[in-house]
Amino acid sequence: MLGQIPSMGDILGQISQQTLECARFIRDYSETKNFWKRLGKDILTETNNEIQRYSDALDALMQNFRDRVARDV
């Protein structure tokens, strides 16, 4: 239904893309976490920054989605 509204297709695509990027980050993080621990590198700050970036991007996309729904209804 929402995909049939022309203005929603692009934002839904962006949300899907961002979700895939988040999933890849989680997958890659789980694979490399032990490696970095063995090297003794503290990745906590770097990881938190990356998580915050993904969270901010998804928040902005979801707000854009809500704004478009309100406008198109």
PDB file of C-alpha atoms in Angstrom:
ATOM      1  CA  MET A   1       0.000   0.000   0.000  1.00  0.00           C
ATOM      2  CA  LEU A   2       2.603   2.592   1.020  1.00  0.00           C
ATOM      3  CA  GLY A   3       4.873   1.474  -1.815  1.00  0.00           C
ATOM      4  CA  GLN A   4       2.134   2.468  -4.243  1.00  0.00           C
ATOM      5  CA  ILE A   5       2.312   6.110  -3.137  1.00  0.00           C
ATOM      6  CA  PRO A   6       4.957   7.582  -5.443  1.00  0.00           C
ATOM      7  CA  SER A   7       6.519   9.833  -2.819  1.00  0.00           C
ATOM      8  CA  MET A   8       6.998   6.886  -0.443  1.00  0.00           C
ATOM      9  CA  GLY A   9       9.009   4.631  -2.750  1.00  0.00           C
ATOM     10  CA  ASP A  10      12.248   6.544  -2.393  1.00  0.00           C
ATOM     11  CA  ILE A  11      12.078   6.897   1.392  1.00  0.00           C
ATOM     12  CA  LEU A  12      11.191   3.213   1.809  1.00  0.00           C
ATOM     13  CA  GLY A  13      14.202   2.348  -0.364  1.00  0.00           C
ATOM     14  CA  GLN A  14      16.446   4.543   1.777  1.00  0.00           C
ATOM     15  CA  ILE A  15      15.152   2.949   4.986  1.00  0.00           C
ATOM     16  CA  SER A  16      15.740  -0.515   3.513  1.00  0.00           C
ATOM     17  CA  GLN A  17      19.276   0.418   2.459  1.00  0.00           C
ATOM     18  CA  GLN A  18      20.100   1.851   5.882  1.00  0.00           C
ATOM     19  CA  THR A  19      18.703  -1.266   7.576  1.00  0.00           C
ATOM     20  CA  LEU A  20      20.931  -3.455   5.387  1.00  0.00           C
ATOM     21  CA  GLU A  21      23.965  -1.341   6.273  1.00  0.00           C
ATOM     22  CA  CYS A  22      23.150  -1.730   9.974  1.00  0.00           C
ATOM     23  CA  ALA A  23      22.827  -5.495   9.576  1.00  0.00           C
ATOM     24  CA  ARG A  24      26.204  -5.663   7.813  1.00  0.00           C
ATOM     25  CA  PHE A  25      27.779  -3.633  10.608  1.00  0.00           C
ATOM     26  CA  ILE A  26      26.401  -6.016  13.231  1.00  0.00           C
ATOM     27  CA  ARG A  27      27.609  -9.033  11.258  1.00  0.00           C
ATOM     28  CA  ASP A  28      31.072  -7.565  10.699  1.00  0.00           C
ATOM     29  CA  TYR A  29      31.354  -6.367  14.291  1.00  0.00           C
ATOM     30  CA  SER A  30      30.579  -9.803  15.643  1.00  0.00           C
ATOM     31  CA  GLU A  31      33.252 -11.307  13.381  1.00  0.00           C
ATOM     32  CA  THR A  32      35.997  -8.783  14.210  1.00  0.00           C
ATOM     33  CA  LYS A  33      35.324  -8.032  17.888  1.00  0.00           C
ATOM     34  CA  ASN A  34      37.437 -10.924  19.150  1.00  0.00           C
ATOM     35  CA  PHE A  35      40.226 -10.087  16.708  1.00  0.00           C
ATOM     36  CA  TRP A  36      40.531  -6.527  18.013  1.00  0.00           C
ATOM     37  CA  LYS A  37      40.346  -7.767  21.604  1.00  0.00           C
ATOM     38  CA  ARG A  38      43.264 -10.084  20.928  1.00  0.00           C
ATOM     39  CA  LEU A  39      45.241  -7.132  19.568  1.00  0.00           C
ATOM     40  CA  GLY A  40      44.402  -5.117  22.663  1.00  0.00           C
ATOM     41  CA  LYS A  41      42.748  -2.293  20.752  1.00  0.00           C
ATOM     42  CA  ASP A  42      39.900  -0.538  22.534  1.00  0.00           C
ATOM     43  CA  ILE A  43      37.123  -0.409  19.966  1.00  0.00           C
ATOM     44  CA  LEU A  44      34.356   0.637  22.332  1.00  0.00           C
ATOM     45  CA  THR A  45      34.446   4.357  21.483  1.00  0.00           C
ATOM     46  CA  GLU A  46      34.760   3.680  17.771  1.00  0.00           C
ATOM     47  CA  THR A  47      31.885   1.205  17.923  1.00  0.00           C
ATOM     48  CA  ASN A  48      29.663   3.552  19.925  1.00  0.00           C
ATOM     49  CA  ASN A  49      30.270   6.328  17.393  1.00  0.00           C
ATOM     50  CA  GLU A  50      29.311   4.033  14.533  1.00  0.00           C
ATOM     51  CA  ILE A  51      26.170   2.856  16.330  1.00  0.00           C
ATOM     52  CA  GLN A  52      25.180   6.471  17.002  1.00  0.00           C
ATOM     53  CA  ARG A  53      25.676   7.327  13.326  1.00  0.00           C
ATOM     54  CA  TYR A  54      23.382   4.472  12.252  1.00  0.00           C
ATOM     55  CA  SER A  55      20.814   5.405  14.896  1.00  0.00           C
ATOM     56  CA  ASP A  56      20.799   9.065  13.839  1.00  0.00           C
ATOM     57  CA  ALA A  57      20.447   8.127  10.169  1.00  0.00           C
ATOM     58  CA  LEU A  58      17.511   5.806  10.858  1.00  0.00           C
ATOM     59  CA  ASP A  59      15.858   8.376  13.126  1.00  0.00           C
ATOM     60  CA  ALA A  60      16.099  11.002  10.383  1.00  0.00           C
ATOM     61  CA  LEU A  61      14.734   8.619   7.744  1.00  0.00           C
ATOM     62  CA  MET A  62      11.837   7.585   9.966  1.00  0.00           C
ATOM     63  CA  GLN A  63      10.982  11.223  10.684  1.00  0.00           C
ATOM     64  CA  ASN A  64      11.061  11.917   6.953  1.00  0.00           C
ATOM     65  CA  PHE A  65       8.726   8.924   6.467  1.00  0.00           C
ATOM     66  CA  ARG A  66       6.290  10.180   9.126  1.00  0.00           C
ATOM     67  CA  ASP A  67       6.335  13.682   7.623  1.00  0.00           C
ATOM     68  CA  ARG A  68       5.525  12.317   4.174  1.00  0.00           C
ATOM     69  CA  VAL A  69       2.715  10.118   5.499  1.00  0.00           C
ATOM     70  CA  ALA A  70       1.180  13.119   7.267  1.00  0.00           C
ATOM     71  CA  ARG A  71       1.535  15.235   4.124  1.00  0.00           C
ATOM     72  CA  ASP A  72       0.103  12.611   1.748  1.00  0.00           C
ATOM     73  CA  VAL A  73      -2.857  11.550   3.878  1.00  0.00           C
TER      74      VAL A  73
END
